[in-house]
Amino acid sequence: MNIKEKAMKMKSVSPFMAASPTETRNKALKAVAEALLANKAEIIEENEKDLAAAKEREIPQPIIKRLKFNDAKIQDVISGINELIGLPDPLNKVQLKRELDEGLVLIRETCPIGVIGVIFEARPDAMVQVSTLCIKSGNCAVLKGGSEAKLTNRKLFSVIYDAVIGAGMPEGCMMLAETHDDIDNLLECYGAIDLLIPRGSNEFVQHIMNNTKIPVMGHADGICHIYVDKYADIEKAVPVIVDAKTQYAAACNAAETLLVHREAADALMPKLAEAFANNGVTLKGTQDIRAIVECEAADEKDFATEYLDNIISAKIVESAEEAIEHINKYGSHHTDSIITEDDDTADRFMQLVDSAGVYRNCSTRFADGFRYGFGAEVGISTSKLHARGPVGLEGLVTYKYKIFGNGHIVADYADGGKKFNFKDLEI
């Protein structure tokens, strides 16, 4: 059975997945957590093979860091599953209840999207997070991880799928895709797959969007900014900026550009340059920045670059308005932060910066479904339709309208006949 045939079968299974009780889905999640723990040694063994192959191929260090799936990361994903079990069921929630006329009641109720295809980078923990979020939200899932994690993902999928089916979920509710050909075939599964969520480079995401009729949700680049205002607390600013750059430089929510108000630059930059040097960060600055501290030169291309490494570009601005203009021009509408003690400036910045996440006095690295209490995420969306920011359980459900009547017909309401009363009822 090829990918298209499997996807069509999955589409037929999806209503049964959607109808599965909360208890069954939580039981399946518990089974996954237990299976991961029981198979930990074998999972790590397969991951070590992937790591060795990646090093032989001289894969960049940031990717190798993402690829590593050791005991600590397994414990982290198990903790995430346990938190997910404790979250409220996102399905069958009545959002609206309205009497259209006597005996004719309209209800809007949450339901799964259906079949979701998620294409993600070489991060084995993403395999666990994505699959378990789909289970909790009642969605069938097509999972395609990065080729560098092929053996790890294959083992993880086998462990997760067997646990889920053993716990009572419908057979065929999950599928593993492994090759580039599989991706091309997935793009042709319009009608079988309801949503694609690609995670990767701008070029890759654009390729997905341009070569399928299936709706696509996600983000391309993660060019995140920190703006240090003239009213900033410098002692507060330095550790926030260092964290945003270095806590996990390969992540899409790591800061790539620093904007500094001219009145804060002399106090900030020497301390920040020292902190960057101590943390192995390469600073690239405009001429104004280089007049204050010694660093590499930055040009316009740098401000449109997602480094995914311990590199950051810096620029001096004359006002918060100039910082906002720069962010909206060069940013990817992902996550941006302002460091300031002035409420008015913060409010203006957070209102006018057109990004999915806008923060004050904290690191951009907080842009994460787990840290939002969403029970991890399938990705981060920079679009404005359906879901925006970290996409957790709420982003994996949609809704349907149900009407309950008693022989009502539309003809009775035509040509000056009966009238609707449109009375909202208590939910």
Short mmCIF file of C-alpha atoms in Angstrom, two decimals:
data_model
loop_
_atom_site.label_atom_id
_atom_site.label_comp_id
_atom_site.label_asym_id
_atom_site.label_seq_id
_atom_site.Cartn_x
_atom_site.Cartn_y
_atom_site.Cartn_z
CA MET A 1 0.00 0.00 0.00
CA ASN A 2 1.52 3.35 -1.07
CA ILE A 3 1.38 6.67 0.79
CA LYS A 4 -1.74 7.88 -1.02
CA GLU A 5 -3.64 4.67 -0.30
CA LYS A 6 -2.57 4.77 3.35
CA ALA A 7 -3.67 8.40 3.60
CA MET A 8 -7.09 7.60 2.14
CA LYS A 9 -7.49 4.73 4.62
CA MET A 10 -6.46 7.09 7.41
CA LYS A 11 -9.13 9.55 6.26
CA SER A 12 -11.75 6.84 6.70
CA VAL A 13 -10.41 6.09 10.18
CA SER A 14 -10.36 9.74 11.30
CA PRO A 15 -14.06 9.95 12.34
CA PHE A 16 -13.52 7.04 14.73
CA MET A 17 -10.39 8.73 16.08
CA ALA A 18 -12.43 11.90 16.59
CA ALA A 19 -15.16 9.97 18.41
CA SER A 20 -12.77 8.22 20.81
CA PRO A 21 -13.56 9.01 24.46
CA THR A 22 -11.30 11.20 26.57
CA GLU A 23 -10.46 8.22 28.76
CA THR A 24 -9.25 6.17 25.78
CA ARG A 25 -7.03 8.93 24.46
CA ASN A 26 -5.51 9.55 27.90
CA LYS A 27 -5.04 5.79 28.33
CA ALA A 28 -3.16 5.75 25.03
CA LEU A 29 -0.92 8.61 26.17
CA LYS A 30 -0.15 6.81 29.42
CA ALA A 31 0.73 3.69 27.42
CA VAL A 32 3.10 5.74 25.24
CA ALA A 33 4.90 7.16 28.29
CA GLU A 34 5.31 3.67 29.76
CA ALA A 35 6.50 2.22 26.44
CA LEU A 36 9.11 4.96 25.98
CA LEU A 37 10.51 4.19 29.41
CA ALA A 38 10.48 0.44 28.80
CA ASN A 39 12.26 0.80 25.44
CA LYS A 40 14.64 3.58 26.49
CA ALA A 41 17.86 1.59 25.96
CA GLU A 42 16.90 0.55 22.42
CA ILE A 43 15.81 4.09 21.52
CA ILE A 44 19.13 5.54 22.73
CA GLU A 45 21.02 2.84 20.83
CA GLU A 46 19.32 3.81 17.56
CA ASN A 47 19.93 7.49 18.30
CA GLU A 48 23.65 6.84 18.79
CA LYS A 49 23.74 5.29 15.31
CA ASP A 50 22.11 8.42 13.88
CA LEU A 51 24.57 10.64 15.76
CA ALA A 52 27.55 8.67 14.46
CA ALA A 53 26.28 8.90 10.89
CA ALA A 54 25.67 12.64 11.24
CA LYS A 55 29.21 13.22 12.52
CA GLU A 56 30.63 11.19 9.63
CA ARG A 57 28.71 13.39 7.21
CA GLU A 58 29.97 16.49 9.07
CA ILE A 59 26.43 17.68 9.77
CA PRO A 60 26.50 21.19 11.38
CA GLN A 61 26.77 21.18 15.16
CA PRO A 62 23.39 22.89 15.79
CA ILE A 63 21.64 20.03 13.96
CA ILE A 64 23.63 17.40 15.89
CA LYS A 65 22.59 19.10 19.13
CA ARG A 66 18.94 18.84 18.11
CA LEU A 67 19.44 15.24 17.01
CA LYS A 68 20.75 13.97 20.34
CA PHE A 69 18.09 12.02 22.24
CA ASN A 70 19.55 10.85 25.53
CA ASP A 71 18.11 9.74 28.85
CA ALA A 72 17.46 13.33 29.97
CA LYS A 73 15.49 14.16 26.81
CA ILE A 74 13.47 10.96 27.12
CA GLN A 75 12.58 11.91 30.68
CA ASP A 76 11.60 15.38 29.43
CA VAL A 77 9.21 14.04 26.79
CA ILE A 78 7.68 11.62 29.31
CA SER A 79 7.10 14.54 31.67
CA GLY A 80 5.49 16.39 28.77
CA ILE A 81 3.16 13.46 28.08
CA ASN A 82 2.11 13.32 31.73
CA GLU A 83 1.31 17.05 31.64
CA LEU A 84 -0.63 16.52 28.42
CA ILE A 85 -2.74 13.84 30.09
CA GLY A 86 -3.67 16.35 32.77
CA LEU A 87 -4.85 19.00 30.30
CA PRO A 88 -8.60 19.39 29.63
CA ASP A 89 -10.00 17.56 26.62
CA PRO A 90 -10.19 20.10 23.74
CA LEU A 91 -12.95 18.17 21.96
CA ASN A 92 -16.75 18.41 22.13
CA LYS A 93 -16.67 21.79 23.84
CA VAL A 94 -19.80 23.85 23.14
CA GLN A 95 -18.67 27.33 22.06
CA LEU A 96 -22.07 28.72 21.11
CA LYS A 97 -25.68 27.73 21.81
CA ARG A 98 -28.43 29.73 20.14
CA GLU A 99 -32.16 29.26 19.73
CA LEU A 100 -32.99 30.23 16.16
CA ASP A 101 -36.68 29.74 16.77
CA GLU A 102 -38.79 27.73 19.17
CA GLY A 103 -37.55 24.14 19.03
CA LEU A 104 -34.73 24.98 16.61
CA VAL A 105 -31.35 25.17 18.36
CA LEU A 106 -27.90 25.83 16.87
CA ILE A 107 -24.73 24.59 18.62
CA ARG A 108 -21.10 25.19 17.67
CA GLU A 109 -18.87 22.43 19.03
CA THR A 110 -15.12 21.75 18.83
CA CYS A 111 -13.86 18.75 16.85
CA PRO A 112 -10.53 17.51 15.47
CA ILE A 113 -9.17 18.81 12.17
CA GLY A 114 -8.97 15.21 10.95
CA VAL A 115 -5.77 14.05 9.27
CA ILE A 116 -2.70 16.17 9.89
CA GLY A 117 0.63 15.75 8.14
CA VAL A 118 3.58 17.16 10.10
CA ILE A 119 7.01 17.44 8.48
CA PHE A 120 9.61 18.34 11.07
CA GLU A 121 13.35 18.72 11.51
CA ALA A 122 15.91 16.21 12.86
CA ARG A 123 14.61 16.38 16.42
CA PRO A 124 13.44 13.05 17.84
CA ASP A 125 11.60 14.78 20.68
CA ALA A 126 9.39 16.39 18.00
CA MET A 127 8.25 12.91 16.96
CA VAL A 128 6.98 12.29 20.49
CA GLN A 129 5.48 15.76 20.96
CA VAL A 130 3.66 15.85 17.63
CA SER A 131 2.26 12.32 17.85
CA THR A 132 1.01 12.71 21.42
CA LEU A 133 -0.60 16.09 20.71
CA CYS A 134 -2.44 14.50 17.79
CA ILE A 135 -3.60 11.64 20.01
CA LYS A 136 -4.91 14.00 22.70
CA SER A 137 -6.71 16.15 20.13
CA GLY A 138 -8.26 13.17 18.31
CA ASN A 139 -6.39 13.72 15.04
CA CYS A 140 -4.84 11.11 12.80
CA ALA A 141 -1.20 11.91 12.04
CA VAL A 142 1.24 11.46 9.17
CA LEU A 143 4.71 11.99 10.65
CA LYS A 144 7.85 12.81 8.64
CA GLY A 145 11.00 13.61 10.57
CA GLY A 146 14.40 14.75 9.34
CA SER A 147 16.50 12.13 7.56
CA GLU A 148 19.34 12.58 10.06
CA ALA A 149 17.07 11.04 12.75
CA LYS A 150 15.78 8.23 10.55
CA LEU A 151 16.67 5.29 12.82
CA THR A 152 15.60 7.07 16.01
CA ASN A 153 12.29 8.14 14.50
CA ARG A 154 11.62 4.67 13.12
CA LYS A 155 12.10 3.14 16.57
CA LEU A 156 10.09 5.87 18.30
CA PHE A 157 7.21 5.51 15.86
CA SER A 158 7.13 1.74 16.34
CA VAL A 159 7.06 2.11 20.12
CA ILE A 160 4.41 4.85 20.07
CA TYR A 161 2.14 3.22 17.48
CA ASP A 162 2.15 -0.19 19.17
CA ALA A 163 1.32 1.46 22.52
CA VAL A 164 -1.52 3.50 21.02
CA ILE A 165 -3.15 0.56 19.22
CA GLY A 166 -2.75 -1.60 22.30
CA ALA A 167 -4.61 1.03 24.30
CA GLY A 168 -7.63 0.91 21.99
CA MET A 169 -7.06 3.58 19.36
CA PRO A 170 -8.14 2.67 15.78
CA GLU A 171 -5.60 0.91 13.57
CA GLY A 172 -4.15 3.17 10.90
CA CYS A 173 -4.53 6.34 12.97
CA MET A 174 -0.81 7.12 12.59
CA MET A 175 1.64 6.72 9.73
CA LEU A 176 5.39 7.21 9.37
CA ALA A 177 6.81 8.75 6.19
CA GLU A 178 10.57 8.44 5.69
CA THR A 179 11.74 9.54 2.24
CA HIS A 180 11.69 12.68 0.11
CA ASP A 181 9.47 10.80 -2.33
CA ASP A 182 7.03 10.28 0.52
CA ILE A 183 6.86 14.06 0.98
CA ASP A 184 6.11 14.58 -2.72
CA ASN A 185 3.39 11.94 -2.53
CA LEU A 186 1.92 13.56 0.58
CA LEU A 187 1.59 16.86 -1.26
CA GLU A 188 -0.73 15.12 -3.73
CA CYS A 189 -3.05 13.78 -1.00
CA TYR A 190 -5.60 16.59 -1.26
CA GLY A 191 -8.87 15.25 0.05
CA ALA A 192 -7.17 12.73 2.32
CA ILE A 193 -4.95 15.04 4.39
CA ASP A 194 -6.71 18.04 5.92
CA LEU A 195 -3.70 20.10 7.04
CA LEU A 196 0.06 20.13 6.52
CA ILE A 197 2.41 21.61 9.12
CA PRO A 198 5.95 21.92 7.75
CA ARG A 199 8.81 22.90 10.06
CA GLY A 200 12.11 23.88 8.49
CA SER A 201 13.82 26.48 6.35
CA ASN A 202 12.01 29.25 4.50
CA GLU A 203 12.88 27.58 1.20
CA PHE A 204 11.45 24.25 2.35
CA VAL A 205 8.20 25.75 3.68
CA GLN A 206 7.71 27.76 0.50
CA HIS A 207 8.24 24.56 -1.54
CA ILE A 208 5.48 22.85 0.45
CA MET A 209 3.10 25.80 0.05
CA ASN A 210 3.72 26.11 -3.67
CA ASN A 211 3.29 22.43 -4.50
CA THR A 212 0.09 21.34 -2.81
CA LYS A 213 -3.61 22.13 -2.65
CA ILE A 214 -3.69 21.01 0.99
CA PRO A 215 -3.96 23.90 3.50
CA VAL A 216 -0.55 24.62 5.05
CA MET A 217 0.10 26.09 8.49
CA GLY A 218 3.48 27.02 9.89
CA HIS A 219 6.35 29.44 9.79
CA ALA A 220 9.42 29.82 7.65
CA ASP A 221 12.27 31.80 9.20
CA GLY A 222 12.60 32.64 12.87
CA ILE A 223 14.25 36.06 12.74
CA CYS A 224 13.55 37.21 16.30
CA HIS A 225 14.58 40.56 17.79
CA ILE A 226 15.30 42.13 21.13
CA TYR A 227 15.01 45.90 21.38
CA VAL A 228 16.76 47.58 24.31
CA ASP A 229 14.98 50.84 24.98
CA LYS A 230 16.49 54.00 26.48
CA TYR A 231 14.48 53.27 29.62
CA ALA A 232 15.90 49.75 29.95
CA ASP A 233 17.40 48.32 33.13
CA ILE A 234 20.84 47.35 31.80
CA GLU A 235 21.49 44.79 34.54
CA LYS A 236 18.22 43.13 33.59
CA ALA A 237 18.86 43.39 29.85
CA VAL A 238 22.20 41.57 29.66
CA PRO A 239 21.13 38.14 30.99
CA VAL A 240 17.86 38.29 29.01
CA ILE A 241 19.72 38.91 25.75
CA VAL A 242 22.34 36.25 26.48
CA ASP A 243 19.61 33.72 27.27
CA ALA A 244 17.66 34.61 24.11
CA LYS A 245 20.78 34.01 22.01
CA THR A 246 22.57 31.14 23.74
CA GLN A 247 20.09 29.01 25.69
CA TYR A 248 19.43 27.10 22.44
CA ALA A 249 20.87 28.99 19.49
CA ALA A 250 19.56 26.50 16.92
CA ALA A 251 15.93 27.10 17.86
CA CYS A 252 13.56 29.23 15.78
CA ASN A 253 12.81 31.43 18.82
CA ALA A 254 16.43 32.36 19.52
CA ALA A 255 17.22 36.06 19.07
CA GLU A 256 19.06 36.86 15.84
CA THR A 257 19.06 40.67 15.90
CA LEU A 258 19.65 43.17 18.69
CA LEU A 259 18.34 46.72 18.38
CA VAL A 260 19.68 49.27 20.88
CA HIS A 261 18.44 52.78 21.56
CA ARG A 262 21.31 55.22 21.13
CA GLU A 263 20.90 56.50 24.70
CA ALA A 264 21.34 52.96 26.09
CA ALA A 265 24.17 51.82 23.84
CA ASP A 266 27.19 53.14 25.79
CA ALA A 267 26.00 51.53 29.01
CA LEU A 268 24.84 48.26 27.45
CA MET A 269 27.28 47.28 24.74
CA PRO A 270 30.55 46.87 26.71
CA LYS A 271 28.84 44.65 29.30
CA LEU A 272 27.00 42.71 26.62
CA ALA A 273 30.12 42.26 24.47
CA GLU A 274 31.92 40.77 27.48
CA ALA A 275 28.99 38.45 28.21
CA PHE A 276 28.84 37.36 24.57
CA ALA A 277 32.58 36.63 24.57
CA ASN A 278 32.20 34.52 27.71
CA ASN A 279 29.43 32.52 26.03
CA GLY A 280 31.08 32.04 22.64
CA VAL A 281 28.81 34.43 20.74
CA THR A 282 30.03 36.27 17.65
CA LEU A 283 28.75 39.84 17.62
CA LYS A 284 28.25 41.59 14.29
CA GLY A 285 27.46 45.29 14.45
CA THR A 286 26.81 48.36 12.35
CA GLN A 287 29.38 51.17 12.32
CA ASP A 288 27.72 52.81 15.36
CA ILE A 289 28.02 49.58 17.33
CA ARG A 290 31.66 49.09 16.28
CA ALA A 291 32.45 52.60 17.51
CA ILE A 292 31.57 51.39 21.03
CA VAL A 293 32.85 47.77 21.03
CA GLU A 294 35.13 45.74 18.82
CA CYS A 295 33.17 43.28 16.68
CA GLU A 296 32.61 42.07 13.13
CA ALA A 297 30.77 44.28 10.63
CA ALA A 298 27.05 43.76 9.98
CA ASP A 299 25.27 44.73 6.80
CA GLU A 300 21.67 44.68 5.60
CA LYS A 301 21.91 41.00 4.67
CA ASP A 302 22.65 40.13 8.31
CA PHE A 303 19.39 41.67 9.45
CA ALA A 304 17.49 39.32 7.13
CA THR A 305 19.42 36.23 8.28
CA GLU A 306 18.36 33.46 10.64
CA TYR A 307 21.74 32.30 11.95
CA LEU A 308 20.61 29.34 14.08
CA ASP A 309 24.04 29.63 15.67
CA ASN A 310 25.93 31.67 18.28
CA ILE A 311 25.93 34.76 16.06
CA ILE A 312 23.90 37.94 16.55
CA SER A 313 23.68 41.16 14.57
CA ALA A 314 23.29 44.51 16.33
CA LYS A 315 22.16 47.97 15.29
CA ILE A 316 21.63 51.32 17.03
CA VAL A 317 18.25 53.01 16.57
CA GLU A 318 17.12 56.49 17.48
CA SER A 319 13.69 55.59 18.85
CA ALA A 320 11.24 52.81 19.65
CA GLU A 321 9.43 53.73 16.45
CA GLU A 322 12.55 53.01 14.40
CA ALA A 323 12.94 49.67 16.18
CA ILE A 324 9.32 48.78 15.42
CA GLU A 325 9.77 49.73 11.76
CA HIS A 326 12.93 47.60 11.51
CA ILE A 327 11.27 44.57 13.11
CA ASN A 328 8.20 44.74 10.89
CA LYS A 329 10.43 45.06 7.81
CA TYR A 330 13.11 42.44 8.50
CA GLY A 331 11.44 40.14 11.02
CA SER A 332 9.56 36.92 10.37
CA HIS A 333 6.58 37.81 12.61
CA HIS A 334 7.64 35.08 15.03
CA THR A 335 8.69 36.50 18.44
CA ASP A 336 10.16 39.86 19.44
CA SER A 337 10.93 41.40 22.83
CA ILE A 338 11.40 44.87 24.29
CA ILE A 339 13.54 45.61 27.35
CA THR A 340 12.18 48.73 29.04
CA GLU A 341 10.88 50.05 32.35
CA ASP A 342 8.55 52.53 30.64
CA ASP A 343 4.95 51.34 30.39
CA ASP A 344 3.91 53.64 27.55
CA THR A 345 6.84 52.60 25.35
CA ALA A 346 6.22 48.95 26.10
CA ASP A 347 2.53 49.25 25.29
CA ARG A 348 3.25 51.01 21.99
CA PHE A 349 5.87 48.42 21.02
CA MET A 350 3.64 45.46 21.88
CA GLN A 351 0.72 46.97 19.99
CA LEU A 352 2.60 47.88 16.80
CA VAL A 353 5.03 44.98 16.36
CA ASP A 354 3.23 42.59 14.02
CA SER A 355 4.42 39.26 15.42
CA ALA A 356 2.81 36.14 16.85
CA GLY A 357 4.63 36.72 20.15
CA VAL A 358 5.56 40.13 21.60
CA TYR A 359 7.28 40.17 25.00
CA ARG A 360 8.46 42.65 27.59
CA ASN A 361 11.57 42.20 29.73
CA CYS A 362 12.03 38.51 29.01
CA SER A 363 13.75 36.12 26.62
CA THR A 364 12.29 35.21 23.23
CA ARG A 365 12.99 31.57 24.12
CA PHE A 366 9.70 31.49 26.03
CA ALA A 367 7.92 31.11 22.65
CA ASP A 368 7.14 27.44 23.10
CA GLY A 369 3.99 25.40 23.54
CA PHE A 370 5.34 23.56 26.57
CA ARG A 371 6.32 26.83 28.27
CA TYR A 372 2.86 28.25 27.48
CA GLY A 373 1.26 25.30 29.22
CA PHE A 374 -0.10 23.91 25.93
CA GLY A 375 1.44 20.46 26.46
CA ALA A 376 4.21 21.01 23.89
CA GLU A 377 3.47 22.04 20.29
CA VAL A 378 3.33 20.75 16.74
CA GLY A 379 5.01 23.94 15.56
CA ILE A 380 4.81 27.71 15.64
CA SER A 381 2.55 29.52 13.21
CA THR A 382 3.23 33.04 11.97
CA SER A 383 0.05 33.13 9.92
CA LYS A 384 -3.07 34.88 11.18
CA LEU A 385 -5.72 32.35 10.23
CA HIS A 386 -6.89 29.57 12.53
CA ALA A 387 -3.83 29.38 14.81
CA ARG A 388 -0.99 31.77 15.63
CA GLY A 389 2.12 31.34 17.76
CA PRO A 390 2.86 27.96 19.42
CA VAL A 391 0.29 25.50 18.09
CA GLY A 392 -0.84 23.20 20.89
CA LEU A 393 -4.11 21.43 21.50
CA GLU A 394 -6.35 24.42 20.70
CA GLY A 395 -4.61 24.86 17.35
CA LEU A 396 -5.32 21.24 16.42
CA VAL A 397 -9.09 21.52 16.70
CA THR A 398 -11.69 23.26 14.61
CA TYR A 399 -15.47 23.26 15.07
CA LYS A 400 -18.68 22.10 13.51
CA TYR A 401 -22.21 23.48 13.66
CA LYS A 402 -25.07 21.26 14.79
CA ILE A 403 -28.74 22.16 14.51
CA PHE A 404 -31.44 20.34 16.44
CA GLY A 405 -34.96 20.81 15.07
CA ASN A 406 -38.40 19.24 15.04
CA GLY A 407 -39.57 19.16 11.45
CA HIS A 408 -38.49 22.76 10.73
CA ILE A 409 -38.19 23.80 7.08
CA VAL A 410 -36.68 26.96 5.54
CA ALA A 411 -39.77 27.59 3.37
CA ASP A 412 -41.70 28.56 6.51
CA TYR A 413 -39.33 31.53 6.97
CA ALA A 414 -39.56 32.85 3.40
CA ASP A 415 -41.72 35.60 1.95
CA GLY A 416 -42.67 37.25 5.22
CA GLY A 417 -43.53 34.01 6.99
CA LYS A 418 -42.15 32.94 10.36
CA LYS A 419 -39.39 35.00 11.98
CA PHE A 420 -36.18 33.87 13.67
CA ASN A 421 -35.82 34.96 17.28
CA PHE A 422 -32.02 34.40 17.66
CA LYS A 423 -31.87 33.92 21.38
CA ASP A 424 -28.50 32.99 22.92
CA LEU A 425 -28.84 30.18 25.45
CA GLU A 426 -26.68 29.38 28.43
CA ILE A 427 -23.90 26.92 27.57
#
